[in-house]
mmCIF file of C-alpha atoms in Angstrom:
data_model
loop_
_atom_site.group_PDB
_atom_site.id
_atom_site.type_symbol
_atom_site.label_atom_id
_atom_site.label_comp_id
_atom_site.label_asym_id
_atom_site.label_seq_id
_atom_site.Cartn_x
_atom_site.Cartn_y
_atom_site.Cartn_z
ATOM 1 C CA MET A 1 25.324 -13.998 -4.363
ATOM 2 C CA LYS A 2 26.501 -10.747 -2.804
ATOM 3 C CA ASN A 3 23.045 -9.551 -1.917
ATOM 4 C CA ASP A 4 21.200 -10.752 1.163
ATOM 5 C CA HIS A 5 18.402 -8.256 0.674
ATOM 6 C CA ILE A 6 16.110 -9.638 -1.982
ATOM 7 C CA PRO A 7 12.524 -8.451 -1.490
ATOM 8 C CA PRO A 8 9.910 -10.990 -0.385
ATOM 9 C CA ASP A 9 7.204 -11.860 -2.927
ATOM 10 C CA TRP A 10 4.682 -9.682 -1.108
ATOM 11 C CA ALA A 11 6.773 -6.594 -1.784
ATOM 12 C CA PHE A 12 6.449 -7.246 -5.535
ATOM 13 C CA GLU A 13 2.733 -7.846 -5.074
ATOM 14 C CA PHE A 14 2.395 -4.560 -3.196
ATOM 15 C CA HIS A 15 4.367 -2.735 -5.864
ATOM 16 C CA GLY A 16 2.387 -4.197 -8.791
ATOM 17 C CA HIS A 17 5.095 -5.052 -11.320
ATOM 18 C CA ARG A 18 8.612 -6.468 -11.596
ATOM 19 C CA CYS A 19 11.203 -3.738 -12.147
ATOM 20 C CA PRO A 20 14.741 -3.248 -10.817
ATOM 21 C CA PHE A 21 13.982 -0.136 -8.768
ATOM 22 C CA MET A 22 11.662 -1.544 -6.132
ATOM 23 C CA PRO A 23 14.375 -4.122 -5.210
ATOM 24 C CA ILE A 24 17.036 -1.390 -5.188
ATOM 25 C CA GLY A 25 14.971 0.598 -2.701
ATOM 26 C CA TYR A 26 14.302 -2.509 -0.649
ATOM 27 C CA ARG A 27 18.033 -3.160 -0.384
ATOM 28 C CA MET A 28 18.771 0.493 0.407
ATOM 29 C CA GLY A 29 16.161 0.429 3.165
ATOM 30 C CA ARG A 30 17.466 -2.796 4.689
ATOM 31 C CA LEU A 31 21.049 -1.537 4.631
ATOM 32 C CA ALA A 32 19.984 1.739 6.234
ATOM 33 C CA ILE A 33 18.166 0.076 9.136
ATOM 34 C CA GLU A 34 21.204 -2.192 9.670
ATOM 35 C CA PHE A 35 23.513 0.850 9.589
ATOM 36 C CA LEU A 36 21.387 2.593 12.219
ATOM 37 C CA LYS A 37 20.906 -0.634 14.201
ATOM 38 C CA VAL A 38 17.133 -0.463 14.250
ATOM 39 C CA GLU A 39 14.415 -3.004 13.504
ATOM 40 C CA ARG A 40 11.808 -2.654 10.784
ATOM 41 C CA GLU A 41 9.458 -0.023 12.178
ATOM 42 C CA LYS A 42 6.185 -1.439 13.512
ATOM 43 C CA ASP A 43 4.756 1.867 14.726
ATOM 44 C CA HIS A 44 5.741 5.534 14.327
ATOM 45 C CA ARG A 45 9.383 6.134 15.276
ATOM 46 C CA PHE A 46 11.446 5.872 12.075
ATOM 47 C CA PHE A 47 11.424 8.457 9.289
ATOM 48 C CA VAL A 48 12.539 8.411 5.675
ATOM 49 C CA PHE A 49 12.940 11.396 3.379
ATOM 50 C CA PRO A 50 13.313 10.141 -0.204
ATOM 51 C CA GLU A 51 14.847 12.765 -2.468
ATOM 52 C CA ILE A 52 12.823 11.804 -5.545
ATOM 53 C CA GLY A 53 10.254 14.057 -7.166
ATOM 54 C CA GLU A 54 7.658 13.715 -9.920
ATOM 55 C CA GLY A 55 7.944 13.509 -13.711
ATOM 56 C CA HIS A 56 11.021 11.316 -13.718
ATOM 57 C CA PRO A 57 11.684 7.559 -13.749
ATOM 58 C CA GLN A 58 13.008 5.218 -11.075
ATOM 59 C CA THR A 59 10.814 6.526 -8.263
ATOM 60 C CA CYS A 60 9.710 2.890 -7.720
ATOM 61 C CA MET A 61 12.700 2.724 -5.391
ATOM 62 C CA VAL A 62 10.529 4.331 -2.749
ATOM 63 C CA ASP A 63 8.053 1.420 -2.609
ATOM 64 C CA GLY A 64 10.990 -0.855 -1.818
ATOM 65 C CA VAL A 65 12.034 1.522 0.953
ATOM 66 C CA GLN A 66 8.529 1.427 2.439
ATOM 67 C CA ALA A 67 8.508 -2.379 2.298
ATOM 68 C CA ALA A 68 11.969 -2.746 3.862
ATOM 69 C CA THR A 69 11.763 -0.184 6.643
ATOM 70 C CA GLY A 70 8.112 -0.039 7.646
ATOM 71 C CA ALA A 71 8.396 3.762 7.393
ATOM 72 C CA THR A 72 5.263 4.004 5.286
ATOM 73 C CA TYR A 73 3.410 6.913 3.736
ATOM 74 C CA GLY A 74 0.244 5.896 5.547
ATOM 75 C CA LYS A 75 1.930 6.043 8.953
ATOM 76 C CA VAL A 76 3.192 9.561 8.107
ATOM 77 C CA LEU A 77 6.794 8.380 8.303
ATOM 78 C CA MET A 78 7.820 9.191 4.759
ATOM 79 C CA GLU A 79 7.929 12.455 2.843
ATOM 80 C CA LYS A 80 9.566 13.167 -0.505
ATOM 81 C CA THR A 81 11.855 16.208 -0.730
ATOM 82 C CA PHE A 82 11.261 16.746 -4.484
ATOM 83 C CA TYR A 83 14.962 17.126 -5.329
ATOM 84 C CA GLY A 84 14.799 14.699 -8.292
ATOM 85 C CA LYS A 85 17.610 12.537 -6.863
ATOM 86 C CA LEU A 86 17.906 8.789 -6.310
ATOM 87 C CA ALA A 87 18.697 9.053 -2.617
ATOM 88 C CA ALA A 88 17.047 9.087 0.799
ATOM 89 C CA ILE A 89 17.772 10.161 4.365
ATOM 90 C CA PHE A 90 16.820 7.666 7.082
ATOM 91 C CA TYR A 91 16.308 8.960 10.638
ATOM 92 C CA HIS A 92 15.563 7.470 14.041
ATOM 93 C CA PRO A 93 15.227 9.845 17.007
ATOM 94 C CA ASP A 94 17.476 7.647 19.196
ATOM 95 C CA LYS A 95 19.958 6.532 16.537
ATOM 96 C CA GLY A 96 20.548 9.479 14.256
ATOM 97 C CA ALA A 97 20.503 9.722 10.487
ATOM 98 C CA VAL A 98 22.191 8.309 7.411
ATOM 99 C CA ARG A 99 21.866 9.174 3.722
ATOM 100 C CA TYR A 100 22.058 6.538 1.001
ATOM 101 C CA SER A 101 22.339 7.529 -2.662
ATOM 102 C CA LEU A 102 22.868 5.549 -5.858
ATOM 103 C CA THR A 103 26.301 6.080 -7.397
ATOM 104 C CA PRO A 104 26.439 7.637 -10.882
ATOM 105 C CA ASP A 105 28.531 4.648 -12.067
ATOM 106 C CA PHE A 106 25.847 2.221 -11.008
ATOM 107 C CA ILE A 107 23.099 4.323 -12.627
ATOM 108 C CA ASP A 108 25.081 4.584 -15.881
ATOM 109 C CA THR A 109 25.878 0.866 -16.058
ATOM 110 C CA MET A 110 22.336 -0.193 -15.287
ATOM 111 C CA GLY A 111 20.966 2.255 -17.850
ATOM 112 C CA LYS A 112 22.430 0.147 -20.679
ATOM 113 C CA PHE A 113 20.074 -2.778 -20.055
ATOM 114 C CA GLU A 114 17.290 -3.423 -22.558
ATOM 115 C CA PHE A 115 14.655 -2.831 -19.859
ATOM 116 C CA PHE A 116 15.317 0.908 -20.088
ATOM 117 C CA ALA A 117 15.048 0.963 -23.887
ATOM 118 C CA TYR A 118 11.487 -0.310 -23.434
ATOM 119 C CA ARG A 119 10.770 2.240 -20.716
ATOM 120 C CA LYS A 120 12.052 5.110 -22.863
ATOM 121 C CA LYS A 121 9.713 3.985 -25.650
ATOM 122 C CA GLY A 122 6.879 4.381 -23.139
ATOM 123 C CA VAL A 123 6.271 0.681 -22.472
ATOM 124 C CA GLU A 124 4.873 0.226 -18.977
ATOM 125 C CA PRO A 125 6.849 -2.153 -16.704
ATOM 126 C CA SER A 126 4.123 -4.826 -16.579
ATOM 127 C CA ARG A 127 4.202 -4.987 -20.430
ATOM 128 C CA ILE A 128 7.946 -5.493 -20.756
ATOM 129 C CA PRO A 129 8.834 -9.121 -21.649
ATOM 130 C CA THR A 130 9.612 -11.105 -18.496
ATOM 131 C CA PRO A 131 13.152 -12.160 -19.556
ATOM 132 C CA VAL A 132 14.044 -8.505 -20.173
ATOM 133 C CA ALA A 133 12.845 -7.466 -16.720
ATOM 134 C CA GLU A 134 14.402 -10.445 -14.951
ATOM 135 C CA GLU A 135 17.745 -9.833 -16.688
ATOM 136 C CA VAL A 136 18.216 -6.424 -15.093
ATOM 137 C CA ILE A 137 16.717 -7.458 -11.746
ATOM 138 C CA ASN A 138 19.145 -10.370 -11.493
ATOM 139 C CA TRP A 139 22.046 -8.174 -12.551
ATOM 140 C CA VAL A 140 21.178 -5.739 -9.757
ATOM 141 C CA TYR A 141 21.024 -8.593 -7.236
ATOM 142 C CA ALA A 142 24.602 -9.552 -8.213
ATOM 143 C CA GLN A 143 26.153 -6.101 -7.705
ATOM 144 C CA THR A 144 28.062 -5.139 -4.560
ATOM 145 C CA ASP A 145 26.741 -2.637 -2.049
ATOM 146 C CA ASP A 146 29.855 -0.499 -2.605
ATOM 147 C CA PHE A 147 29.242 -0.211 -6.333
ATOM 148 C CA MET A 148 25.589 0.694 -5.832
ATOM 149 C CA PHE A 149 25.491 3.004 -2.843
ATOM 150 C CA LYS A 150 27.209 6.041 -1.416
ATOM 151 C CA ILE A 151 26.676 6.189 2.354
ATOM 152 C CA GLU A 152 26.913 9.389 4.402
ATOM 153 C CA ALA A 153 26.366 9.593 8.142
ATOM 154 C CA LYS A 154 24.336 12.719 8.921
ATOM 155 C CA PRO A 155 25.123 13.530 12.568
ATOM 156 C CA ASP A 156 23.588 17.015 12.346
ATOM 157 C CA PHE A 157 20.301 15.945 10.766
ATOM 158 C CA LYS A 158 17.304 16.868 12.898
ATOM 159 C CA PHE A 159 13.617 16.245 12.484
ATOM 160 C CA THR A 160 10.755 16.726 14.913
ATOM 161 C CA PRO A 161 7.364 15.393 13.858
ATOM 162 C CA VAL A 162 4.435 17.679 14.624
ATOM 163 C CA LYS A 163 2.658 17.049 17.913
ATOM 164 C CA GLY A 164 -0.383 14.858 17.339
ATOM 165 C CA SER A 165 -3.918 15.423 18.594
ATOM 166 C CA PHE A 166 -7.025 13.254 18.580
ATOM 167 C CA ASN A 167 -9.327 16.297 18.717
ATOM 168 C CA LYS A 168 -11.679 16.782 15.814
ATOM 169 C CA GLU A 169 -14.741 18.866 14.908
ATOM 170 C CA LYS A 170 -17.568 18.488 12.440
ATOM 171 C CA CYS A 171 -17.428 20.900 9.523
ATOM 172 C CA HIS A 172 -20.437 23.219 9.795
ATOM 173 C CA ILE A 173 -21.016 23.007 6.025
ATOM 174 C CA CYS A 174 -20.425 19.381 4.931
ATOM 175 C CA GLY A 175 -20.890 17.693 8.313
ATOM 176 C CA GLU A 176 -17.731 15.609 7.971
ATOM 177 C CA TYR A 177 -15.129 15.288 10.708
ATOM 178 C CA VAL A 178 -11.920 17.330 10.498
ATOM 179 C CA PHE A 179 -8.918 16.862 12.800
ATOM 180 C CA GLU A 180 -8.258 20.086 14.677
ATOM 181 C CA ARG A 181 -4.991 21.052 12.962
ATOM 182 C CA TYR A 182 -7.014 21.477 9.768
ATOM 183 C CA VAL A 183 -10.176 23.109 11.142
ATOM 184 C CA ARG A 184 -10.695 26.593 9.697
ATOM 185 C CA THR A 185 -13.177 29.315 10.675
ATOM 186 C CA LYS A 186 -15.633 30.933 8.303
ATOM 187 C CA ASP A 187 -18.573 33.186 9.279
ATOM 188 C CA GLY A 188 -17.718 32.276 12.853
ATOM 189 C CA MET A 189 -18.170 28.542 12.330
ATOM 190 C CA PRO A 190 -15.725 25.622 12.172
ATOM 191 C CA VAL A 191 -15.292 24.319 8.627
ATOM 192 C CA CYS A 192 -13.019 22.028 6.678
ATOM 193 C CA ILE A 193 -10.495 23.421 4.182
ATOM 194 C CA PRO A 194 -12.458 22.511 1.008
ATOM 195 C CA CYS A 195 -15.684 24.079 2.394
ATOM 196 C CA SER A 196 -13.780 27.161 3.608
ATOM 197 C CA GLY A 197 -12.643 28.101 0.124
ATOM 198 C CA TYR A 198 -9.254 28.906 1.670
ATOM 199 C CA LYS A 199 -6.234 27.450 -0.057
ATOM 200 C CA ARG A 200 -4.923 25.824 3.124
ATOM 201 C CA MET B 1 -19.770 -11.779 7.002
ATOM 202 C CA LYS B 2 -20.720 -8.628 5.133
ATOM 203 C CA ASN B 3 -17.196 -7.771 4.116
ATOM 204 C CA ASP B 4 -15.450 -9.433 1.186
ATOM 205 C CA HIS B 5 -12.479 -7.104 1.411
ATOM 206 C CA ILE B 6 -10.297 -8.363 4.225
ATOM 207 C CA PRO B 7 -6.627 -7.494 3.629
ATOM 208 C CA PRO B 8 -4.205 -10.304 2.798
ATOM 209 C CA ASP B 9 -1.576 -11.102 5.429
ATOM 210 C CA TRP B 10 1.095 -9.333 3.404
ATOM 211 C CA ALA B 11 -0.768 -6.035 3.742
ATOM 212 C CA PHE B 12 -0.477 -6.319 7.541
ATOM 213 C CA GLU B 13 3.196 -7.228 7.153
ATOM 214 C CA PHE B 14 3.751 -4.184 4.951
ATOM 215 C CA HIS B 15 1.922 -1.957 7.407
ATOM 216 C CA GLY B 16 3.795 -3.242 10.472
ATOM 217 C CA HIS B 17 1.065 -3.638 13.078
ATOM 218 C CA ARG B 18 -2.551 -4.759 13.479
ATOM 219 C CA CYS B 19 -4.923 -1.819 13.737
ATOM 220 C CA PRO B 20 -8.438 -1.221 12.360
ATOM 221 C CA PHE B 21 -7.477 1.597 9.998
ATOM 222 C CA MET B 22 -5.268 -0.228 7.533
ATOM 223 C CA PRO B 23 -8.156 -2.696 6.867
ATOM 224 C CA ILE B 24 -10.618 0.200 6.558
ATOM 225 C CA GLY B 25 -8.417 1.774 3.885
ATOM 226 C CA TYR B 26 -7.993 -1.570 2.152
ATOM 227 C CA ARG B 27 -11.765 -1.973 1.964
ATOM 228 C CA MET B 28 -12.233 1.622 0.799
ATOM 229 C CA GLY B 29 -9.645 1.083 -1.950
ATOM 230 C CA ARG B 30 -11.183 -2.185 -3.117
ATOM 231 C CA LEU B 31 -14.662 -0.670 -3.204
ATOM 232 C CA ALA B 32 -13.377 2.340 -5.147
ATOM 233 C CA ILE B 33 -11.695 0.259 -7.851
ATOM 234 C CA GLU B 34 -14.880 -1.823 -8.156
ATOM 235 C CA PHE B 35 -16.970 1.365 -8.395
ATOM 236 C CA LEU B 36 -14.730 2.684 -11.185
ATOM 237 C CA LYS B 37 -14.504 -0.755 -12.833
ATOM 238 C CA VAL B 38 -10.714 -0.868 -12.877
ATOM 239 C CA GLU B 39 -8.211 -3.518 -11.864
ATOM 240 C CA ARG B 40 -5.565 -3.071 -9.184
ATOM 241 C CA GLU B 41 -3.018 -0.767 -10.841
ATOM 242 C CA LYS B 42 0.139 -2.541 -11.997
ATOM 243 C CA ASP B 43 1.790 0.506 -13.546
ATOM 244 C CA HIS B 44 1.067 4.248 -13.531
ATOM 245 C CA ARG B 45 -2.542 5.017 -14.538
ATOM 246 C CA PHE B 46 -4.592 5.233 -11.348
ATOM 247 C CA PHE B 47 -4.368 8.073 -8.847
ATOM 248 C CA VAL B 48 -5.465 8.494 -5.246
ATOM 249 C CA PHE B 49 -5.648 11.720 -3.266
ATOM 250 C CA PRO B 50 -6.091 10.878 0.413
ATOM 251 C CA GLU B 51 -7.425 13.824 2.393
ATOM 252 C CA ILE B 52 -5.471 13.030 5.561
ATOM 253 C CA GLY B 53 -2.736 15.254 6.947
ATOM 254 C CA GLU B 54 -0.163 15.014 9.729
ATOM 255 C CA GLY B 55 -0.443 15.224 13.498
ATOM 256 C CA HIS B 56 -3.669 13.261 13.739
ATOM 257 C CA PRO B 57 -4.595 9.584 14.172
ATOM 258 C CA GLN B 58 -6.110 7.087 11.734
ATOM 259 C CA THR B 59 -3.822 7.937 8.812
ATOM 260 C CA CYS B 60 -2.993 4.191 8.666
ATOM 261 C CA MET B 61 -5.994 3.995 6.354
ATOM 262 C CA VAL B 62 -3.719 5.170 3.565
ATOM 263 C CA ASP B 63 -1.472 2.091 3.730
ATOM 264 C CA GLY B 64 -4.552 -0.039 3.168
ATOM 265 C CA VAL B 65 -5.444 2.104 0.169
ATOM 266 C CA GLN B 66 -1.960 1.614 -1.287
ATOM 267 C CA ALA B 67 -2.209 -2.154 -0.758
ATOM 268 C CA ALA B 68 -5.695 -2.433 -2.280
ATOM 269 C CA THR B 69 -5.319 -0.191 -5.317
ATOM 270 C CA GLY B 70 -1.657 -0.414 -6.343
ATOM 271 C CA ALA B 71 -1.685 3.398 -6.465
ATOM 272 C CA THR B 72 1.468 3.639 -4.381
ATOM 273 C CA TYR B 73 3.524 6.552 -3.128
ATOM 274 C CA GLY B 74 6.621 5.128 -4.831
ATOM 275 C CA LYS B 75 4.937 5.048 -8.236
ATOM 276 C CA VAL B 76 3.933 8.720 -7.749
ATOM 277 C CA LEU B 77 0.241 7.769 -7.833
ATOM 278 C CA MET B 78 -0.687 9.021 -4.403
ATOM 279 C CA GLU B 79 -0.569 12.464 -2.837
ATOM 280 C CA LYS B 80 -2.139 13.642 0.402
ATOM 281 C CA THR B 81 -4.201 16.836 0.316
ATOM 282 C CA PHE B 82 -3.561 17.713 4.006
ATOM 283 C CA TYR B 83 -7.219 18.445 4.769
ATOM 284 C CA GLY B 84 -7.220 16.339 7.961
ATOM 285 C CA LYS B 85 -10.193 14.242 6.783
ATOM 286 C CA LEU B 86 -10.747 10.487 6.626
ATOM 287 C CA ALA B 87 -11.536 10.430 2.905
ATOM 288 C CA ALA B 88 -9.890 9.988 -0.485
ATOM 289 C CA ILE B 89 -10.558 10.734 -4.141
ATOM 290 C CA PHE B 90 -9.804 7.912 -6.581
ATOM 291 C CA TYR B 91 -9.209 8.784 -10.247
ATOM 292 C CA HIS B 92 -8.583 6.897 -13.475
ATOM 293 C CA PRO B 93 -8.098 8.928 -16.689
ATOM 294 C CA ASP B 94 -10.507 6.674 -18.642
ATOM 295 C CA LYS B 95 -13.045 6.014 -15.885
ATOM 296 C CA GLY B 96 -13.413 9.232 -13.918
ATOM 297 C CA ALA B 97 -13.342 9.851 -10.203
ATOM 298 C CA VAL B 98 -15.106 8.902 -6.993
ATOM 299 C CA ARG B 99 -14.717 10.107 -3.414
ATOM 300 C CA TYR B 100 -15.086 7.800 -0.424
ATOM 301 C CA SER B 101 -15.281 9.163 3.101
ATOM 302 C CA LEU B 102 -15.936 7.589 6.491
ATOM 303 C CA THR B 103 -19.307 8.507 7.939
ATOM 304 C CA PRO B 104 -19.329 10.419 11.252
ATOM 305 C CA ASP B 105 -21.621 7.728 12.725
ATOM 306 C CA PHE B 106 -19.105 5.028 11.937
ATOM 307 C CA ILE B 107 -16.227 7.083 13.338
ATOM 308 C CA ASP B 108 -18.159 7.819 16.541
ATOM 309 C CA THR B 109 -19.223 4.210 17.100
ATOM 310 C CA MET B 110 -15.760 2.820 16.437
ATOM 311 C CA GLY B 111 -14.212 5.412 18.741
ATOM 312 C CA LYS B 112 -15.812 3.725 21.779
ATOM 313 C CA PHE B 113 -13.667 0.587 21.459
ATOM 314 C CA GLU B 114 -10.936 0.003 24.041
ATOM 315 C CA PHE B 115 -8.267 0.137 21.298
ATOM 316 C CA PHE B 116 -8.663 3.917 21.127
ATOM 317 C CA ALA B 117 -8.392 4.334 24.900
ATOM 318 C CA TYR B 118 -4.926 2.772 24.606
ATOM 319 C CA ARG B 119 -4.033 4.976 21.628
ATOM 320 C CA LYS B 120 -5.118 8.143 23.465
ATOM 321 C CA LYS B 121 -2.848 7.153 26.348
ATOM 322 C CA GLY B 122 0.002 7.079 23.835
ATOM 323 C CA VAL B 123 0.348 3.279 23.567
ATOM 324 C CA GLU B 124 1.688 2.378 20.127
ATOM 325 C CA PRO B 125 -0.455 -0.083 18.112
ATOM 326 C CA SER B 126 2.069 -2.947 18.272
ATOM 327 C CA ARG B 127 1.996 -2.698 22.119
ATOM 328 C CA ILE B 128 -1.782 -2.897 22.485
ATOM 329 C CA PRO B 129 -2.918 -6.342 23.751
ATOM 330 C CA THR B 130 -3.846 -8.578 20.821
ATOM 331 C CA PRO B 131 -7.441 -9.275 21.965
ATOM 332 C CA VAL B 132 -8.074 -5.516 22.204
ATOM 333 C CA ALA B 133 -6.814 -4.910 18.655
ATOM 334 C CA GLU B 134 -8.596 -7.953 17.201
ATOM 335 C CA GLU B 135 -11.867 -6.933 18.862
ATOM 336 C CA VAL B 136 -12.110 -3.665 16.928
ATOM 337 C CA ILE B 137 -10.700 -5.154 13.699
ATOM 338 C CA ASN B 138 -13.332 -7.899 13.743
ATOM 339 C CA TRP B 139 -16.066 -5.403 14.574
ATOM 340 C CA VAL B 140 -15.026 -3.338 11.543
ATOM 341 C CA TYR B 141 -15.101 -6.438 9.331
ATOM 342 C CA ALA B 142 -18.723 -7.020 10.383
ATOM 343 C CA GLN B 143 -20.020 -3.538 9.519
ATOM 344 C CA THR B 144 -21.877 -2.776 6.299
ATOM 345 C CA ASP B 145 -20.396 -0.654 3.532
ATOM 346 C CA ASP B 146 -23.340 1.744 3.853
ATOM 347 C CA PHE B 147 -22.705 2.355 7.535
ATOM 348 C CA MET B 148 -18.995 2.944 6.966
ATOM 349 C CA PHE B 149 -18.733 4.930 3.745
ATOM 350 C CA LYS B 150 -20.243 7.913 2.015
ATOM 351 C CA ILE B 151 -19.713 7.629 -1.761
ATOM 352 C CA GLU B 152 -19.723 10.628 -4.123
ATOM 353 C CA ALA B 153 -19.175 10.394 -7.871
ATOM 354 C CA LYS B 154 -16.928 13.267 -8.968
ATOM 355 C CA PRO B 155 -17.685 13.749 -12.671
ATOM 356 C CA ASP B 156 -15.904 17.129 -12.814
ATOM 357 C CA PHE B 157 -12.689 16.000 -11.129
ATOM 358 C CA LYS B 158 -9.648 16.475 -13.342
ATOM 359 C CA PHE B 159 -6.004 15.629 -12.837
ATOM 360 C CA THR B 160 -3.134 15.648 -15.302
ATOM 361 C CA PRO B 161 0.165 14.195 -14.105
ATOM 362 C CA VAL B 162 3.253 16.181 -15.093
ATOM 363 C CA LYS B 163 4.958 15.081 -18.289
ATOM 364 C CA GLY B 164 7.846 12.786 -17.504
ATOM 365 C CA SER B 165 11.414 12.928 -18.780
ATOM 366 C CA PHE B 166 14.352 10.564 -18.534
ATOM 367 C CA ASN B 167 16.863 13.417 -18.972
ATOM 368 C CA LYS B 168 19.254 14.030 -16.124
ATOM 369 C CA GLU B 169 22.458 15.949 -15.415
ATOM 370 C CA LYS B 170 25.252 15.631 -12.895
ATOM 371 C CA CYS B 171 25.301 18.345 -10.263
ATOM 372 C CA HIS B 172 28.470 20.395 -10.745
ATOM 373 C CA ILE B 173 29.040 20.540 -6.988
ATOM 374 C CA CYS B 174 28.190 17.092 -5.525
ATOM 375 C CA GLY B 175 28.524 15.034 -8.713
ATOM 376 C CA GLU B 176 25.220 13.229 -8.165
ATOM 377 C CA TYR B 177 22.605 12.821 -10.872
ATOM 378 C CA VAL B 178 19.555 15.093 -10.886
ATOM 379 C CA PHE B 179 16.522 14.607 -13.142
ATOM 380 C CA GLU B 180 16.076 17.653 -15.328
ATOM 381 C CA ARG B 181 12.898 19.023 -13.745
ATOM 382 C CA TYR B 182 14.957 19.633 -10.603
ATOM 383 C CA VAL B 183 18.232 20.881 -12.143
ATOM 384 C CA ARG B 184 18.990 24.455 -11.055
ATOM 385 C CA THR B 185 21.657 26.880 -12.319
ATOM 386 C CA LYS B 186 24.216 28.550 -10.101
ATOM 387 C CA ASP B 187 27.307 30.462 -11.267
ATOM 388 C CA GLY B 188 26.402 29.257 -14.737
ATOM 389 C CA MET B 189 26.591 25.579 -13.831
ATOM 390 C CA PRO B 190 23.929 22.878 -13.396
ATOM 391 C CA VAL B 191 23.421 21.988 -9.741
ATOM 392 C CA CYS B 192 20.978 20.077 -7.568
ATOM 393 C CA ILE B 193 18.580 21.897 -5.234
ATOM 394 C CA PRO B 194 20.480 21.181 -1.987
ATOM 395 C CA CYS B 195 23.796 22.360 -3.517
ATOM 396 C CA SER B 196 22.130 25.432 -5.060
ATOM 397 C CA GLY B 197 21.053 26.800 -1.700
ATOM 398 C CA TYR B 198 17.739 27.691 -3.323
ATOM 399 C CA LYS B 199 14.625 26.657 -1.460
ATOM 400 C CA ARG B 200 13.158 24.822 -4.463
#
């Protein structure tokens, strides 16, 4: 077995179904944190910018990246770039950045598995016969890192998260709390964006 | 114990630290799928629009929502609205939509716990003494749903995900695959957004 980075069962449970892309993202994320010599992020100091978008397949990769790195969407450590590419930049303020992408050869070879014939017919992953899903997952596990990933150090990559604030106000219209970055003013009163009628 | 919706251990492992907000989001997500009479989403048919933004605390809620609902960021089922509010809209195409928000009373009462004094001093959640974190987590577990959440049915809410496509092309410049929604044209050739120099 060439692959030491098989997702734990909980990562499949989090994701909701068994497909090859969550494990691919898990492996990418683990390799990236090893490359940058960081631990899985417990708090708020490691950032991932997946280059996927919407309206295309194989985005499931990004749930594997969340599981592997701890750079989760909820902790505001992950933001898609909407480039429609199977790649991600990983960044730690003290360690720099690296980009991992899937090689076209790997994507082409994997695309021949029966799993993708089902997907193209519109069959949802949880409805694909188990042996068909496991076949491609196990094939992915057996591939080398070199065949799967292109790795690019990104010494010039910079990212500064916005400065946080605990301040908040109650919207004068709905009465709900709004954190101050998002408080707007209407008729001289503090309001939330939806009550303001402003677009942002 | 008033709360049947305590996160499994794997949800804490996914999240990376023990804080009260991941469990709050988990409970919100579980209540929302019960309200809408849907199961945890295995595939791609349930959508969540968290109203949080960036640069404010308590966003961790959203990792609990991912864990509870299966509407994950990687499956393109979750998108923040950037309103800076501790709320989310939950939507299933066959079942409609509901909005859950945290009540100001709950937010104010919780804010008095020592955990938040540490957070305001800049101490990261994983560095806060365990008894201090467990105190507020256990207090949250003991609160009633009514005290914590405002619930609003949203019968007029509509959302249509973009139509997906498996089509992709190789960027003429970098040679990487791009899904067709994101292919751009430059000097008559198909290119990816970063190689195009276009903003989007």
